[in-house]
PDB file of C-alpha atoms and ligand atoms in Angstrom:
ATOM      1  CA  MET A1355      38.069 256.911 152.476  1.00 70.00           C
ATOM      2  CA  LYS A1356      41.528 257.788 153.064  1.00 73.00           C
ATOM      3  CA  ASP A1357      43.310 260.814 151.407  1.00 89.00           C
ATOM      4  CA  ILE A1358      44.494 259.984 147.711  1.00 95.00           C
ATOM      5  CA  VAL A1359      48.155 259.181 147.827  1.00 97.00           C
ATOM      6  CA  ARG A1360      50.842 260.990 145.588  1.00 97.00           C
ATOM      7  CA  GLU A1361      53.612 260.166 143.491  1.00 96.00           C
ATOM      8  CA  GLY A1362      56.151 258.497 145.123  1.00 96.00           C
ATOM      9  CA  HIS A1363      54.013 256.174 147.153  1.00 97.00           C
ATOM     10  CA  PRO A1364      54.732 252.447 146.518  1.00 98.00           C
ATOM     11  CA  SER A1365      51.029 251.335 146.094  1.00 98.00           C
ATOM     12  CA  LEU A1366      51.471 253.598 142.854  1.00 98.00           C
ATOM     13  CA  ARG A1367      53.350 251.017 141.403  1.00 98.00           C
ATOM     14  CA  LYS A1368      52.759 247.855 142.571  1.00 98.00           C
ATOM     15  CA  ARG A1369      50.416 245.175 140.625  1.00 98.00           C
ATOM     16  CA  ALA A1370      47.166 245.401 142.635  1.00 98.00           C
ATOM     17  CA  GLU A1371      45.655 241.955 143.754  1.00 98.00           C
ATOM     18  CA  GLU A1372      42.747 240.492 141.939  1.00 98.00           C
ATOM     19  CA  VAL A1373      39.536 240.564 144.330  1.00 98.00           C
ATOM     20  CA  THR A1374      37.474 237.823 145.125  1.00 98.00           C
ATOM     21  CA  PHE A1375      33.843 237.543 146.129  1.00 98.00           C
ATOM     22  CA  PRO A1376      31.751 237.815 147.764  1.00 98.00           C
ATOM     23  CA  LEU A1377      33.271 241.713 148.483  1.00 98.00           C
ATOM     24  CA  SER A1378      34.138 241.882 152.207  1.00 97.00           C
ATOM     25  CA  ASP A1379      32.142 244.783 153.987  1.00 97.00           C
ATOM     26  CA  GLU A1380      35.004 247.003 153.850  1.00 97.00           C
ATOM     27  CA  ASP A1381      35.366 246.138 149.933  1.00 97.00           C
ATOM     28  CA  TYR A1382      31.781 247.020 149.463  1.00 98.00           C
ATOM     29  CA  LYS A1383      32.296 250.002 151.381  1.00 98.00           C
ATOM     30  CA  LEU A1384      35.359 251.343 149.253  1.00 98.00           C
ATOM     31  CA  CYS A1385      33.502 250.723 146.290  1.00 98.00           C
ATOM     32  CA  ASP A1386      31.156 253.082 147.118  1.00 98.00           C
ATOM     33  CA  ASP A1387      33.770 255.554 148.497  1.00 97.00           C
ATOM     34  CA  LEU A1388      35.294 255.799 145.443  1.00 97.00           C
ATOM     35  CA  LEU A1389      32.051 256.669 143.185  1.00 97.00           C
ATOM     36  CA  THR A1390      31.089 258.721 145.823  1.00 96.00           C
ATOM     37  CA  TYR A1391      34.119 260.707 146.031  1.00 95.00           C
ATOM     38  CA  LEU A1392      33.705 261.036 142.141  1.00 95.00           C
ATOM     39  CA  LYS A1393      30.295 262.297 142.499  1.00 94.00           C
ATOM     40  CA  ASN A1394      30.785 264.553 145.260  1.00 94.00           C
ATOM     41  CA  SER A1395      33.948 266.222 142.709  1.00 93.00           C
ATOM     42  CA  HIS A1396      31.673 267.161 140.696  1.00 89.00           C
ATOM     43  CA  ASP A1397      29.140 269.131 142.441  1.00 90.00           C
ATOM     44  CA  PRO A1398      29.742 272.867 143.022  1.00 91.00           C
ATOM     45  CA  GLU A1399      29.038 272.739 146.462  1.00 93.00           C
ATOM     46  CA  ILE A1400      30.083 270.020 148.100  1.00 91.00           C
ATOM     47  CA  SER A1401      34.211 270.179 145.556  1.00 92.00           C
ATOM     48  CA  VAL A1402      34.371 273.523 147.387  1.00 91.00           C
ATOM     49  CA  LYS A1403      33.677 272.713 150.862  1.00 90.00           C
ATOM     50  CA  TYR A1404      36.226 269.773 150.677  1.00 88.00           C
ATOM     51  CA  ASN A1405      38.352 270.980 148.090  1.00 87.00           C
ATOM     52  CA  LEU A1406      38.490 268.052 145.951  1.00 87.00           C
ATOM     53  CA  ARG A1407      39.651 267.947 142.425  1.00 83.00           C
ATOM     54  CA  PRO A1408      37.077 266.818 139.490  1.00 82.00           C
ATOM     55  CA  GLY A1409      38.244 263.942 138.449  1.00 85.00           C
ATOM     56  CA  ILE A1410      36.378 261.021 135.919  1.00 92.00           C
ATOM     57  CA  GLY A1411      38.096 257.978 137.585  1.00 97.00           C
ATOM     58  CA  LEU A1412      39.476 257.022 140.681  1.00 98.00           C
ATOM     59  CA  ALA A1413      41.399 253.512 141.194  1.00 98.00           C
ATOM     60  CA  ALA A1414      41.921 251.593 144.841  1.00 98.00           C
ATOM     61  CA  PRO A1415      45.454 251.972 144.733  1.00 98.00           C
ATOM     62  CA  GLN A1416      44.862 255.723 144.771  1.00 98.00           C
ATOM     63  CA  VAL A1417      43.395 255.367 148.178  1.00 97.00           C
ATOM     64  CA  ASP A1418      46.480 252.948 149.300  1.00 97.00           C
ATOM     65  CA  VAL A1419      44.227 249.856 148.646  1.00 98.00           C
ATOM     66  CA  SER A1420      46.004 247.386 146.405  1.00 98.00           C
ATOM     67  CA  LYS A1421      42.823 245.732 144.996  1.00 98.00           C
ATOM     68  CA  ARG A1422      41.938 246.036 141.570  1.00 98.00           C
ATOM     69  CA  ILE A1423      38.785 247.928 141.838  1.00 98.00           C
ATOM     70  CA  PHE A1424      38.051 251.515 139.837  1.00 98.00           C
ATOM     71  CA  ALA A1425      35.465 253.646 139.467  1.00 98.00           C
ATOM     72  CA  MET A1426      34.764 255.760 136.591  1.00 97.00           C
ATOM     73  CA  HIS A1427      31.726 258.940 136.934  1.00 95.00           C
ATOM     74  CA  SER A1428      31.238 261.807 134.018  1.00 88.00           C
ATOM     75  CA  THR A1429      28.636 264.004 132.739  1.00 80.00           C
ATOM     76  CA  GLU A1430      31.050 264.977 129.688  1.00 76.00           C
ATOM     77  CA  VAL A1431      31.239 261.628 127.834  1.00 75.00           C
ATOM     78  CA  LYS A1432      28.281 261.662 125.007  1.00 72.00           C
ATOM     79  CA  GLY A1433      25.400 259.400 125.588  1.00 69.00           C
ATOM     80  CA  GLU A1434      24.656 257.792 128.255  1.00 71.00           C
ATOM     81  CA  PRO A1435      26.053 259.243 131.957  1.00 79.00           C
ATOM     82  CA  LEU A1436      29.050 257.098 132.975  1.00 91.00           C
ATOM     83  CA  SER A1437      29.266 256.196 136.599  1.00 95.00           C
ATOM     84  CA  PHE A1438      30.101 252.247 137.349  1.00 97.00           C
ATOM     85  CA  VAL A1439      32.391 250.595 139.523  1.00 98.00           C
ATOM     86  CA  ALA A1440      35.095 248.237 137.655  1.00 98.00           C
ATOM     87  CA  ILE A1441      36.262 245.033 139.954  1.00 98.00           C
ATOM     88  CA  ASN A1442      38.652 242.602 138.015  1.00 98.00           C
ATOM     89  CA  PRO A1443      39.025 244.548 134.833  1.00 98.00           C
ATOM     90  CA  LYS A1444      40.165 244.047 131.605  1.00 98.00           C
ATOM     91  CA  ILE A1445      40.233 245.055 128.032  1.00 98.00           C
ATOM     92  CA  ILE A1446      38.758 241.968 125.886  1.00 98.00           C
ATOM     93  CA  SER A1447      39.328 243.700 122.479  1.00 98.00           C
ATOM     94  CA  HIS A1448      40.328 246.706 121.072  1.00 98.00           C
ATOM     95  CA  SER A1449      40.687 248.801 117.803  1.00 98.00           C
ATOM     96  CA  VAL A1450      43.813 249.503 116.166  1.00 97.00           C
ATOM     97  CA  GLU A1451      43.088 252.709 116.019  1.00 97.00           C
ATOM     98  CA  LYS A1452      44.734 254.861 118.617  1.00 97.00           C
ATOM     99  CA  THR A1453      43.905 258.571 120.200  1.00 97.00           C
ATOM    100  CA  PHE A1454      45.031 260.981 122.598  1.00 97.00           C
ATOM    101  CA  LEU A1455      43.554 263.865 124.619  1.00 97.00           C
ATOM    102  CA  THR A1456      45.098 267.078 122.678  1.00 96.00           C
ATOM    103  CA  SER A1457      45.347 268.445 126.468  1.00 95.00           C
ATOM    104  CA  GLY A1458      46.778 265.783 127.992  1.00 96.00           C
ATOM    105  CA  GLU A1459      46.045 264.028 130.857  1.00 96.00           C
ATOM    106  CA  GLY A1460      45.859 264.619 134.412  1.00 95.00           C
ATOM    107  CA  CYS A1461      45.874 262.092 137.422  1.00 96.00           C
ATOM    108  CA  LEU A1462      44.779 262.908 141.257  1.00 95.00           C
ATOM    109  CA  SER A1463      47.807 261.509 142.488  1.00 97.00           C
ATOM    110  CA  VAL A1464      50.194 264.115 140.370  1.00 96.00           C
ATOM    111  CA  ASP A1465      50.243 267.455 141.688  1.00 94.00           C
ATOM    112  CA  ARG A1466      52.274 268.957 138.850  1.00 94.00           C
ATOM    113  CA  PRO A1467      51.011 269.611 134.898  1.00 92.00           C
ATOM    114  CA  ILE A1468      52.251 267.292 132.772  1.00 96.00           C
ATOM    115  CA  GLU A1469      52.579 267.607 129.239  1.00 96.00           C
ATOM    116  CA  GLY A1470      52.468 265.544 126.201  1.00 98.00           C
ATOM    117  CA  TYR A1471      50.191 263.087 124.581  1.00 98.00           C
ATOM    118  CA  VAL A1472      48.913 259.820 126.142  1.00 98.00           C
ATOM    119  CA  PRO A1473      48.115 257.276 123.054  1.00 98.00           C
ATOM    120  CA  ARG A1474      45.490 254.880 124.099  1.00 98.00           C
ATOM    121  CA  TYR A1475      43.005 252.895 122.339  1.00 98.00           C
ATOM    122  CA  THR A1476      40.237 254.474 120.445  1.00 97.00           C
ATOM    123  CA  ARG A1477      37.510 251.848 121.102  1.00 97.00           C
ATOM    124  CA  ILE A1478      37.706 248.837 123.500  1.00 98.00           C
ATOM    125  CA  SER A1479      35.632 246.515 124.511  1.00 98.00           C
ATOM    126  CA  ILE A1480      35.753 245.167 128.609  1.00 98.00           C
ATOM    127  CA  THR A1481      34.218 243.094 130.809  1.00 98.00           C
ATOM    128  CA  ALA A1482      34.198 243.519 134.834  1.00 98.00           C
ATOM    129  CA  PHE A1483      32.616 242.574 137.591  1.00 98.00           C
ATOM    130  CA  ASP A1484      29.861 244.909 139.906  1.00 98.00           C
ATOM    131  CA  GLN A1485      30.276 245.364 143.750  1.00 98.00           C
ATOM    132  CA  ASP A1486      27.718 241.553 143.620  1.00 97.00           C
ATOM    133  CA  GLY A1487      30.088 239.624 141.955  1.00 98.00           C
ATOM    134  CA  ASN A1488      27.579 239.840 138.359  1.00 98.00           C
ATOM    135  CA  GLU A1489      29.914 240.265 135.173  1.00 98.00           C
ATOM    136  CA  PHE A1490      29.449 242.865 132.887  1.00 98.00           C
ATOM    137  CA  LYS A1491      30.059 244.310 129.302  1.00 98.00           C
ATOM    138  CA  LYS A1492      30.756 247.152 128.012  1.00 96.00           C
ATOM    139  CA  ARG A1493      31.649 249.054 124.445  1.00 96.00           C
ATOM    140  CA  LEU A1494      33.512 252.260 125.316  1.00 95.00           C
ATOM    141  CA  ARG A1495      35.356 255.154 123.071  1.00 94.00           C
ATOM    142  CA  GLY A1496      36.898 258.009 123.070  1.00 93.00           C
ATOM    143  CA  LEU A1497      37.173 260.287 126.474  1.00 93.00           C
ATOM    144  CA  ALA A1498      34.950 257.148 128.134  1.00 94.00           C
ATOM    145  CA  ALA A1499      37.244 254.286 126.739  1.00 96.00           C
ATOM    146  CA  ILE A1500      41.135 256.792 127.916  1.00 96.00           C
ATOM    147  CA  ALA A1501      39.578 256.856 131.158  1.00 97.00           C
ATOM    148  CA  PHE A1502      39.112 253.468 131.346  1.00 98.00           C
ATOM    149  CA  GLN A1503      42.758 252.653 130.218  1.00 98.00           C
ATOM    150  CA  HIS A1504      43.999 255.218 132.684  1.00 98.00           C
ATOM    151  CA  GLU A1505      42.116 253.591 135.831  1.00 98.00           C
ATOM    152  CA  LEU A1506      43.668 250.458 134.368  1.00 98.00           C
ATOM    153  CA  ASP A1507      46.692 251.311 134.377  1.00 98.00           C
ATOM    154  CA  HIS A1508      46.369 252.533 138.061  1.00 98.00           C
ATOM    155  CA  LEU A1509      45.684 248.706 139.009  1.00 98.00           C
ATOM    156  CA  ASN A1510      48.881 247.652 137.204  1.00 98.00           C
ATOM    157  CA  GLY A1511      51.053 249.928 138.272  1.00 98.00           C
ATOM    158  CA  ILE A1512      52.078 252.293 135.274  1.00 98.00           C
ATOM    159  CA  MET A1513      51.160 256.278 135.272  1.00 98.00           C
ATOM    160  CA  PHE A1514      50.164 258.220 132.514  1.00 98.00           C
ATOM    161  CA  TYR A1515      53.162 259.497 131.783  1.00 98.00           C
ATOM    162  CA  ASP A1516      54.797 256.233 131.383  1.00 98.00           C
ATOM    163  CA  HIS A1517      53.213 256.139 128.081  1.00 98.00           C
ATOM    164  CA  ILE A1518      54.867 259.931 126.781  1.00 98.00           C
ATOM    165  CA  ASN A1519      57.917 260.090 124.575  1.00 97.00           C
ATOM    166  CA  LYS A1520      60.221 261.185 126.466  1.00 96.00           C
ATOM    167  CA  ASP A1521      61.897 263.236 123.811  1.00 96.00           C
ATOM    168  CA  ASP A1522      59.261 264.544 121.636  1.00 97.00           C
ATOM    169  CA  PRO A1523      56.086 264.664 124.042  1.00 98.00           C
ATOM    170  CA  PHE A1524      53.987 266.059 121.675  1.00 97.00           C
ATOM    171  CA  LYS A1525      55.026 263.967 118.669  1.00 96.00           C
ATOM    172  CA  GLU A1526      52.447 262.929 116.237  1.00 93.00           C
ATOM    173  CA  ILE A1527      51.410 259.517 117.218  1.00 94.00           C
ATOM    174  CA  PRO A1528      50.473 256.929 113.954  1.00 91.00           C
ATOM    175  CA  GLY A1529      47.476 255.773 113.326  1.00 90.00           C
ATOM    176  CA  SER A1530      45.663 257.965 115.513  1.00 96.00           C
ATOM    177  CA  ILE A1531      43.158 260.588 115.828  1.00 96.00           C
ATOM    178  CA  GLN A1532      43.064 263.422 118.817  1.00 96.00           C
ATOM    179  CA  LEU A1533      40.370 264.494 120.310  1.00 95.00           C
ATOM    180  CA  GLU A1534      39.648 267.515 121.959  1.00 93.00           C
ATOM    181  CA  ARG A1535      37.774 267.805 125.537  1.00 86.00           C
ATOM    182  CA  ALA A1536      34.946 269.451 125.399  1.00 73.00           C
TER     183      ALA A1536
HETATM  184  C1  LIG B 784      42.947 262.975 132.121  1.00 70.89           C
HETATM  185  C2  LIG B 784      42.167 262.565 133.427  1.00 70.89           C
HETATM  186  C3  LIG B 784      42.087 260.990 133.509  1.00 70.89           C
HETATM  187  C4  LIG B 784      41.594 260.162 133.018  1.00 70.89           C
HETATM  188  C5  LIG B 784      42.217 260.502 131.284  1.00 70.89           C
HETATM  189  C6  LIG B 784      42.022 261.592 131.163  1.00 70.89           C
HETATM  190  C7  LIG B 784      41.598 260.640 135.012  1.00 70.89           C
HETATM  191  C8  LIG B 784      42.018 261.589 136.281  1.00 70.89           C
HETATM  192  C9  LIG B 784      41.726 260.790 137.642  1.00 70.89           C
HETATM  193  N1  LIG B 784      42.708 260.190 137.722  1.00 70.89           N
HETATM  194  O1  LIG B 784      43.885 260.377 138.336  1.00 70.89           O
HETATM  195  C10 LIG B 784      42.204 258.893 137.995  1.00 70.89           C
HETATM  196  O2  LIG B 784      43.067 257.634 138.034  1.00 70.89           O
HETATM  197 NI1  LIG B 785      44.941 258.890 137.650  1.00 70.89          NI
END
């Protein structure tokens, strides 16, 4: 897999292309690589050896592939372990309630810390396709929902800081609950 591209790279600002099935061998491998990267980034030995920053998600445009694919992997989220690849993902419904991480968001494609609240839906229902072309549905909430929305934004050329209030980054977000990261 190619290196993670950083802010200023045009792939991060494009709308990524819909994927068709069956996947090409190349796309199939890309899915594996995205998920493997995330798993490795959580491994204490591998992450140190290869200098990987831990991430809970990684989207294809971040490795300069402008396609609607991302992976998510987290052990932080309560309940079932969260680890999947999402192809042509969609949010089919969402709560009115919003949420935000009190510590803000970060991005593997952004090397500088950017502070401020990023409003997200607290609960979302999503559909996506897996690597074999099977559609699946999930309900996500809290950190998992936040991460999914962060990744979906990458497929639409949106960066997390686009959502931060420029005049007052820590301005209260109406109708929202705050989420503290463990
Ligand atoms: C904080 C970090 C992430 C999502 C939500 C809150 C993901 C960081 C890794 N990424 O750059 C993935 O696009
Ligand atoms: Ni990101």
